[in-house]
PDB file of C-alpha atoms and ligand atoms in Angstrom:
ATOM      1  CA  UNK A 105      -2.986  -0.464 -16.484  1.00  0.00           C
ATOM      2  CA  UNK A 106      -1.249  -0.499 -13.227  1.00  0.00           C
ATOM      3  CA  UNK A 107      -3.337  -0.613  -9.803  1.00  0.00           C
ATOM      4  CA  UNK A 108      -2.733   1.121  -6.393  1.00  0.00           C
ATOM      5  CA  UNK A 109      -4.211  -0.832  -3.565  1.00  0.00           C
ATOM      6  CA  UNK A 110      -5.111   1.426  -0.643  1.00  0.00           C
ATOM      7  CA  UNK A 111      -6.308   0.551   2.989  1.00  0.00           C
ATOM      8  CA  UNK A 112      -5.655   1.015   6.581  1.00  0.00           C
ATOM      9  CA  UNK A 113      -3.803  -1.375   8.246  1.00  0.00           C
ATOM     10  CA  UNK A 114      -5.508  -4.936   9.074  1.00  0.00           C
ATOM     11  CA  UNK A 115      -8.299  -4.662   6.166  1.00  0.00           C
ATOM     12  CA  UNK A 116      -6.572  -7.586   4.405  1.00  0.00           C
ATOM     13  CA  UNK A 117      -4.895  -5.493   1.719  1.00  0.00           C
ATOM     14  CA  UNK A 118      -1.917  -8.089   1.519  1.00  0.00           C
ATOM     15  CA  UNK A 119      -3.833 -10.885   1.339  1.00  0.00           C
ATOM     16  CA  UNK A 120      -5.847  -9.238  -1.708  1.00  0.00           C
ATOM     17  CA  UNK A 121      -2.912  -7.958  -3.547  1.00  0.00           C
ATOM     18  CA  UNK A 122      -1.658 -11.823  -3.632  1.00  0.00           C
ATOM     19  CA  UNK A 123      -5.154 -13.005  -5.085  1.00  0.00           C
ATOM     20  CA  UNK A 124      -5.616 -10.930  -7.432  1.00  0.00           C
ATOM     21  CA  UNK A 125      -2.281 -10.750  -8.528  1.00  0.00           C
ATOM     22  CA  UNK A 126      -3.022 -14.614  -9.094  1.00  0.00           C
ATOM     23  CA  UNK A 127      -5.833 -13.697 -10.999  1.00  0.00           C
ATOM     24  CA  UNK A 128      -4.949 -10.870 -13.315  1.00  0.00           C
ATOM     25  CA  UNK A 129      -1.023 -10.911 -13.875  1.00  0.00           C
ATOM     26  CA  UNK A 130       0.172  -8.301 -11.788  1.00  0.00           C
ATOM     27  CA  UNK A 131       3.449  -7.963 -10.189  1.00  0.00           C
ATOM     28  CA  UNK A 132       3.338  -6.909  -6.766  1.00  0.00           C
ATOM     29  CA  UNK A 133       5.307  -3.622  -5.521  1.00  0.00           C
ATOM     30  CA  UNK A 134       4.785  -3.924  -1.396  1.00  0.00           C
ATOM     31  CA  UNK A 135       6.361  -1.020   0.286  1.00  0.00           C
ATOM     32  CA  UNK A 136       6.622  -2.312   3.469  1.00  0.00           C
ATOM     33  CA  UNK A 137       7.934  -5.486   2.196  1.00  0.00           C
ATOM     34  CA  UNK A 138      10.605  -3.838   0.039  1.00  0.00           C
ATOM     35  CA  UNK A 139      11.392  -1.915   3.408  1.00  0.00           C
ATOM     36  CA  UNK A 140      11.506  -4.779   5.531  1.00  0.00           C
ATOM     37  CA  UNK A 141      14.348  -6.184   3.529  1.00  0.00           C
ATOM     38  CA  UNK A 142      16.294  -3.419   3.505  1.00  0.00           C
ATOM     39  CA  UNK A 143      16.124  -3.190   7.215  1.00  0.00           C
ATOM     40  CA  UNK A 144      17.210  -6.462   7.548  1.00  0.00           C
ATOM     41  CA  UNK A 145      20.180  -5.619   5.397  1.00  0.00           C
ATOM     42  CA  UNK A 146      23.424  -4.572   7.835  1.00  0.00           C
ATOM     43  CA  UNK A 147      23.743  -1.484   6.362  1.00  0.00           C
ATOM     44  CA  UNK A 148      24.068   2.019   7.542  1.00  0.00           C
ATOM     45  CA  UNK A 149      20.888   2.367   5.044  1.00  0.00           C
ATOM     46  CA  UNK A 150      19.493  -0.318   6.634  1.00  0.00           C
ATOM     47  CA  UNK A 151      19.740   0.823  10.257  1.00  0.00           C
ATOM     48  CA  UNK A 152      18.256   3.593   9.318  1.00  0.00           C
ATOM     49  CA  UNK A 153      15.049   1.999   7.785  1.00  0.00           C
ATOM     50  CA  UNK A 154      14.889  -0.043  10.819  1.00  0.00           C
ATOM     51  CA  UNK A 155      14.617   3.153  13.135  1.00  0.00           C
ATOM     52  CA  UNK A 156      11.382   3.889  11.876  1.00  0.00           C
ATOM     53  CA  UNK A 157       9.777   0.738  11.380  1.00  0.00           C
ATOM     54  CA  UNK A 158      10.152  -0.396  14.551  1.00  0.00           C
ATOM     55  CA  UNK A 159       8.330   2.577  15.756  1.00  0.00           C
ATOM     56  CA  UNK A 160       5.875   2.690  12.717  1.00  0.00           C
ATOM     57  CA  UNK A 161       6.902   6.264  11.637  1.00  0.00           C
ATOM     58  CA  UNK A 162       6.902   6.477   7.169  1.00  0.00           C
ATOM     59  CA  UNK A 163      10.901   6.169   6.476  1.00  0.00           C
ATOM     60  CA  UNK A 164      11.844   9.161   4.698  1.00  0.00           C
ATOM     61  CA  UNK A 165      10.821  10.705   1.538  1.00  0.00           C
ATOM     62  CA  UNK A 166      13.497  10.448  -0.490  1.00  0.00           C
ATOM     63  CA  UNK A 167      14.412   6.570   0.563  1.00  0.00           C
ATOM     64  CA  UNK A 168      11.292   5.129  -0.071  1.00  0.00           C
ATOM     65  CA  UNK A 169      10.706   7.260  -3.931  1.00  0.00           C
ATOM     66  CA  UNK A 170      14.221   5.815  -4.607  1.00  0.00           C
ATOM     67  CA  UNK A 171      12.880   2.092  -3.689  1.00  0.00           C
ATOM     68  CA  UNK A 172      10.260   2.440  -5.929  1.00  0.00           C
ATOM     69  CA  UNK A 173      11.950   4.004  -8.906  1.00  0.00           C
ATOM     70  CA  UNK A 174      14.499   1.752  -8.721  1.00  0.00           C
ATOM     71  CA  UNK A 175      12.054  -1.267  -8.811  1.00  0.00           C
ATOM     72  CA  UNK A 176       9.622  -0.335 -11.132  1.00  0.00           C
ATOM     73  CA  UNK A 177      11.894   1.022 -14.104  1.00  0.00           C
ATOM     74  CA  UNK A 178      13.238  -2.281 -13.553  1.00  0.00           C
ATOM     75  CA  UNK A 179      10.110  -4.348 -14.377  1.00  0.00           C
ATOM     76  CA  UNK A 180       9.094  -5.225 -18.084  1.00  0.00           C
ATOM     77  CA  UNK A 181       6.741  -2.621 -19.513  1.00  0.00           C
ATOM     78  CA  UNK A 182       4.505  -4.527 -20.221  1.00  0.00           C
ATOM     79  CA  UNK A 183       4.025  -6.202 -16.936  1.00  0.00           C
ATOM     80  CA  UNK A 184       1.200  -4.576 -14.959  1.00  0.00           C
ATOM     81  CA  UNK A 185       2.142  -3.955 -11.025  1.00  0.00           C
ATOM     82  CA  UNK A 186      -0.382  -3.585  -8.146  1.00  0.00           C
ATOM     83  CA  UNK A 187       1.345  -0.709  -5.598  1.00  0.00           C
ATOM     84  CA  UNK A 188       1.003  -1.451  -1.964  1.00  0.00           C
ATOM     85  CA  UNK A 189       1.865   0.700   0.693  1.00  0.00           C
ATOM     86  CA  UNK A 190       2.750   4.052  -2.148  1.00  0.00           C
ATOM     87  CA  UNK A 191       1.968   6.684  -2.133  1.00  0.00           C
ATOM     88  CA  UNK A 192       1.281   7.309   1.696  1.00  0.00           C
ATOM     89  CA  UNK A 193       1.479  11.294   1.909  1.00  0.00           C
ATOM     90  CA  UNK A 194       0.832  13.854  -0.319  1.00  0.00           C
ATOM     91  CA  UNK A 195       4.272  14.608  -0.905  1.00  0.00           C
ATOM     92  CA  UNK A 196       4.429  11.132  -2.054  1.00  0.00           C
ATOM     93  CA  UNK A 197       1.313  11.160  -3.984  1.00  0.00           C
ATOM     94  CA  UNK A 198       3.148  14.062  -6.279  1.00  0.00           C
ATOM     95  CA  UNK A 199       6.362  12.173  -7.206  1.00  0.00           C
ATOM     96  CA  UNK A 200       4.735   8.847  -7.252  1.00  0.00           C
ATOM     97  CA  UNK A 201       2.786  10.943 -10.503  1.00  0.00           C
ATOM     98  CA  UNK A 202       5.530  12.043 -12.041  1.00  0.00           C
ATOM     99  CA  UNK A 203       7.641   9.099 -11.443  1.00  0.00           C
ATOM    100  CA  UNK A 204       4.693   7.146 -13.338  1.00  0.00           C
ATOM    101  CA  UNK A 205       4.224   9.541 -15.917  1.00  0.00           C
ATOM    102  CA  UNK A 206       7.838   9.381 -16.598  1.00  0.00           C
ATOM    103  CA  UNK A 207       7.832   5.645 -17.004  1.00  0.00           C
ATOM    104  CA  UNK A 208       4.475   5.924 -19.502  1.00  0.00           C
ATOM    105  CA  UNK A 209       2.534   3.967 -16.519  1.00  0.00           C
ATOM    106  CA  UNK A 210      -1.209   4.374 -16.368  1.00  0.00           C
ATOM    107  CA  UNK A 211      -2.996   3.394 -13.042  1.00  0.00           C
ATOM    108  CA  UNK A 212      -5.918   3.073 -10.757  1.00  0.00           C
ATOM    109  CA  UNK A 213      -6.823   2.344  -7.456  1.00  0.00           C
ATOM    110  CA  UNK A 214      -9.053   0.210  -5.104  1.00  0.00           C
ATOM    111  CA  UNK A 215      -9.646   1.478  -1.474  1.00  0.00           C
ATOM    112  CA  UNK A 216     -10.738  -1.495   0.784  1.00  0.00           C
ATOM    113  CA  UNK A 217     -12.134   0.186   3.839  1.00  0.00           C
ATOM    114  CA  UNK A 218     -12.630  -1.138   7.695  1.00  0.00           C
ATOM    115  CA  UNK A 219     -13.662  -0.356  10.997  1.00  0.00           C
ATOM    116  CA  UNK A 220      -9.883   0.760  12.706  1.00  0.00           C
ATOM    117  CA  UNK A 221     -10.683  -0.678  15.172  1.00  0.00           C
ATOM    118  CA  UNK A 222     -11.064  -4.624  13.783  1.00  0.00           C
ATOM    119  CA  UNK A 223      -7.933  -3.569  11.761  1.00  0.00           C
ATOM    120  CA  UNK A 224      -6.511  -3.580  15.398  1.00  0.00           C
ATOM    121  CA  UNK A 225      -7.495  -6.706  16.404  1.00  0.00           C
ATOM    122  CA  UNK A 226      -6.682  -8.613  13.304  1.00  0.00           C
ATOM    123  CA  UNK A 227      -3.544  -6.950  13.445  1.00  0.00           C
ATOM    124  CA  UNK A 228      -2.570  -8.091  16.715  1.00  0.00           C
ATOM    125  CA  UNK A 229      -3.885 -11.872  16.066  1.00  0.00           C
ATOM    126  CA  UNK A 230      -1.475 -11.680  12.847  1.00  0.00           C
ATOM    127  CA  UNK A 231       1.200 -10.646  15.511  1.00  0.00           C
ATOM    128  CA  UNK A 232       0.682 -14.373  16.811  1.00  0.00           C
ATOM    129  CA  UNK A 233       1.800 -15.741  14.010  1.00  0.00           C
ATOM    130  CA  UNK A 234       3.971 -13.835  11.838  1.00  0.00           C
ATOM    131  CA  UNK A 235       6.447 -12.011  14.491  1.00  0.00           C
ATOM    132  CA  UNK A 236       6.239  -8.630  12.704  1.00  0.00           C
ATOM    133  CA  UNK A 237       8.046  -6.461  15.637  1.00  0.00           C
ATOM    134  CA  UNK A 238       5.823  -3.319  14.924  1.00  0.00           C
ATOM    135  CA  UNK A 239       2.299  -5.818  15.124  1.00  0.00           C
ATOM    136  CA  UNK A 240       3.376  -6.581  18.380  1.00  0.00           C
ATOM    137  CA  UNK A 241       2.707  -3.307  20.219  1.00  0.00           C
ATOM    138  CA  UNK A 242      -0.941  -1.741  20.218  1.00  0.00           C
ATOM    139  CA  UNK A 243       0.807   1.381  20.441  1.00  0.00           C
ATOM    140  CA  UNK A 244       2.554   1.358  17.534  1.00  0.00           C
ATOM    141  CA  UNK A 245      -0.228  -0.129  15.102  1.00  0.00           C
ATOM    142  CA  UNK A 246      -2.588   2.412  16.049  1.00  0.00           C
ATOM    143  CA  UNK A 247       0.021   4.733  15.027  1.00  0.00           C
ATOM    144  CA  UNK A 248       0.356   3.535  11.900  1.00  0.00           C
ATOM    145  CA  UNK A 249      -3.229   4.068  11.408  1.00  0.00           C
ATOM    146  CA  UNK A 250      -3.116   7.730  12.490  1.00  0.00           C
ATOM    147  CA  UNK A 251      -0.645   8.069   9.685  1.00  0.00           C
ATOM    148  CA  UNK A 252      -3.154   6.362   7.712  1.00  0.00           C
ATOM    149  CA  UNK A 253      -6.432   8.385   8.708  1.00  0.00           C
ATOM    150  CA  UNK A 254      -4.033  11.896   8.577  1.00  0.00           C
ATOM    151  CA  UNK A 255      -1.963  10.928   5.599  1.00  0.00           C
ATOM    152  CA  UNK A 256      -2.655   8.435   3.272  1.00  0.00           C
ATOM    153  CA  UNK A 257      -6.780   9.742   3.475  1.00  0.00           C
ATOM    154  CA  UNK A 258      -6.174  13.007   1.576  1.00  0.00           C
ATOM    155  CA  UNK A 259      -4.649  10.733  -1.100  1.00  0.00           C
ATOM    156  CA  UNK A 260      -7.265   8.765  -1.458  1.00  0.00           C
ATOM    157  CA  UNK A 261      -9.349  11.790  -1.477  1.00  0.00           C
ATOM    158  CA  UNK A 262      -7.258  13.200  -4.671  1.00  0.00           C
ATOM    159  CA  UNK A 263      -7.257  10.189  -6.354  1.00  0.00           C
ATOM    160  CA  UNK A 264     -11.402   9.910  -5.902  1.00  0.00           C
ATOM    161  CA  UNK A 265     -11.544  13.394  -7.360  1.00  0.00           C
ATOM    162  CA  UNK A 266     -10.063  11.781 -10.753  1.00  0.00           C
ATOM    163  CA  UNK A 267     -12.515   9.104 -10.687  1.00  0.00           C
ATOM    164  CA  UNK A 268     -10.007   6.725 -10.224  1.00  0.00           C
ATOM    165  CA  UNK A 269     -11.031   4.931  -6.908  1.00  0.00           C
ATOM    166  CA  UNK A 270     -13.384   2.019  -6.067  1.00  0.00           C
ATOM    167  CA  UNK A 271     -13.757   1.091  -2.564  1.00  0.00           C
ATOM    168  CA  UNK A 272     -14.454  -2.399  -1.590  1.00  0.00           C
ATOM    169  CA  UNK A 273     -15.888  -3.263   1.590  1.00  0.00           C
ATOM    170  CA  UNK A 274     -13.102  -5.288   4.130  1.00  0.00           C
ATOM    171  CA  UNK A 275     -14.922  -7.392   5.491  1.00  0.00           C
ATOM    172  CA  UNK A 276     -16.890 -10.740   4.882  1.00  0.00           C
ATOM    173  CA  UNK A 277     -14.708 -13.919   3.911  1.00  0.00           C
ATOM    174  CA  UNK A 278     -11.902 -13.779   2.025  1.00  0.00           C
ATOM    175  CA  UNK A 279     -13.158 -15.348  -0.780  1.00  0.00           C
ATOM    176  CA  UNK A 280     -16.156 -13.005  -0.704  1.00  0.00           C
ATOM    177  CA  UNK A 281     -14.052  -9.658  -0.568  1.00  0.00           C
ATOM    178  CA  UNK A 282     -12.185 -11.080  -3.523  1.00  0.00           C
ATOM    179  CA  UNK A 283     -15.165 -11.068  -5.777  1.00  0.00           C
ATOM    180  CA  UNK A 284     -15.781  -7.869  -5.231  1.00  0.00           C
ATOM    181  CA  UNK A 285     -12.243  -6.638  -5.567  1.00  0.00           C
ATOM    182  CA  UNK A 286     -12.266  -8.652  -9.343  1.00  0.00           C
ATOM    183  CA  UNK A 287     -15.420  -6.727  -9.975  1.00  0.00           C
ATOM    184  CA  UNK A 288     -14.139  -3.141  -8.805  1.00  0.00           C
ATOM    185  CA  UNK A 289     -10.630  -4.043 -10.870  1.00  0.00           C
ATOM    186  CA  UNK A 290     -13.025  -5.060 -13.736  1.00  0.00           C
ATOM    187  CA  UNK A 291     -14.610  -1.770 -13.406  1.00  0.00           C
ATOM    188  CA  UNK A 292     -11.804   0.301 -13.205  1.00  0.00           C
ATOM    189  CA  UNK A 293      -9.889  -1.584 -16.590  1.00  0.00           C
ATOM    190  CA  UNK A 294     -12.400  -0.863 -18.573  1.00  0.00           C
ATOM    191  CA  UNK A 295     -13.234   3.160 -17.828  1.00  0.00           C
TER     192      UNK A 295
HETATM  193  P1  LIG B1319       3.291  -1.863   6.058  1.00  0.00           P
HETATM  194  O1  LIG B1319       3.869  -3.216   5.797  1.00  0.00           O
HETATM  195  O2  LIG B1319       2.611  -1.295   4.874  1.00  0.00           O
HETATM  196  O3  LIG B1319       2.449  -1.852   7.303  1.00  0.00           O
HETATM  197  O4  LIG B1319       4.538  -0.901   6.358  1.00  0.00           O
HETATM  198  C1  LIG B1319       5.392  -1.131   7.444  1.00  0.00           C
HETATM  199  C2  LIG B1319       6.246   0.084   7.697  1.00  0.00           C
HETATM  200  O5  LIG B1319       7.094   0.342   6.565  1.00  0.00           O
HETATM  201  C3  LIG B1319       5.503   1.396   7.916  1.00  0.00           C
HETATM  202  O6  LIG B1319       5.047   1.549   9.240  1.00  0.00           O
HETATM  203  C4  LIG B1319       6.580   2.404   7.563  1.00  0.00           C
HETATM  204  O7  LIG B1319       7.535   2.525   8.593  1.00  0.00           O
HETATM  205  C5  LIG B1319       7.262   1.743   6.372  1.00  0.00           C
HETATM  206  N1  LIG B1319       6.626   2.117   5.082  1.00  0.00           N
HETATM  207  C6  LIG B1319       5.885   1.323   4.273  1.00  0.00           C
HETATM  208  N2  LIG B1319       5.490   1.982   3.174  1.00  0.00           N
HETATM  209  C7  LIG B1319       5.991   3.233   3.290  1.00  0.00           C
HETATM  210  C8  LIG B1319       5.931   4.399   2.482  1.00  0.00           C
HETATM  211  N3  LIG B1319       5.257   4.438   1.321  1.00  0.00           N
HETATM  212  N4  LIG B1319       6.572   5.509   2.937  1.00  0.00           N
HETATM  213  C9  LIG B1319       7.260   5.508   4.077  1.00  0.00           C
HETATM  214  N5  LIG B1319       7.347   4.451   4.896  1.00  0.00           N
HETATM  215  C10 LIG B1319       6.728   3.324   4.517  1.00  0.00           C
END
């Protein structure tokens, strides 16, 4: 069973993803991540990508559904991947199905929720450290989370009409969220 990891921007979603990755096996698909490279590439593909990171804008449909195919029929079947970052529209949300359905991949997903606006200030703390040009501006991250709120919400939405969504609070330690996200993964595995 594969896992979707949902949450706006600054909740800690990352940082999650990575420990429980650790502590169940997954592979880790991160959108942004994948993105990020490909922007760094000097490609026309890549300049492209770029254009709408930089003012945190989703890259086109079709790009970003051709990242993930391409990754994920590339991973062993029998590896289990957490998504991050996909689907983040509705649009996406229906090919991200199919694309899973296709590949005979069942999944799940945990929402970990926060106040927007301590998602702001962690993000622009992070911005300190980890030179992330679209952390730097205030503007752009709380665009990014108006994309999230409009968006990726609905999704989330959909996906809790399944009853396939746990949410997990975002805040507390680190250590503390991650106990609840191994229960709400726990949880989910075993419906
Ligand atoms: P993130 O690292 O998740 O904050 O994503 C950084 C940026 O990558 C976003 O602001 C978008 O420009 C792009 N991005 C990440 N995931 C997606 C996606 N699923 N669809 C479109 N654009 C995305």
């Amino acid at each position: 069973m594969d896992l979707v990891l949902f949450g706006i921007q600054g909740c800690g979603k990352g940082t999650q993803a990575k420990l429980l990755a650790e502590q169940y096996g997954f592979g880790i698909f991160e959108a942004g991540g994948e993105l990020r490279a490909i922007a760094a590439s000097d490609t026309d593909l890549g300049k492209k990508v770029k254009s709408y990171i930089d003012v945190g804008e989703l890259v086109p449909h079709t790009i970003i559904m051709d990242v993930v195919e391409q990754a994920v029929s590339k991973r062993p079947k029998d590896q289990k991947i957490l998504f991050d970052g996909i689907p983040r529209d509705e649009n996406q949300m229906k090919d991200f199905d199919s694309v899973m359905k296709k590949l005979g991949r069942e999944f799940r997903c945990i929402h970990i929720t926060l106040d927007p606006e301590k998602g702001v200030r962690r993000i622009l703390e992070r911005a300190k450290t980890q030179g992330r040009a679209d952390d730097a501006s205030e503007e752009t991250i709380r665009k990014r989370m108006n994309t999230f709120t409009e968006k990726t919400m609905p999704v989330i939405q959909s996906y809790t009409e399944r009853g396939w969504v746990r949410e997990v609070a975002g805040v507390g330690s680190v250590e503390e969220i991650a106990v609840q996200m191994a229960k709400a993964w726990k949880a989910l595995a075993s419906l």
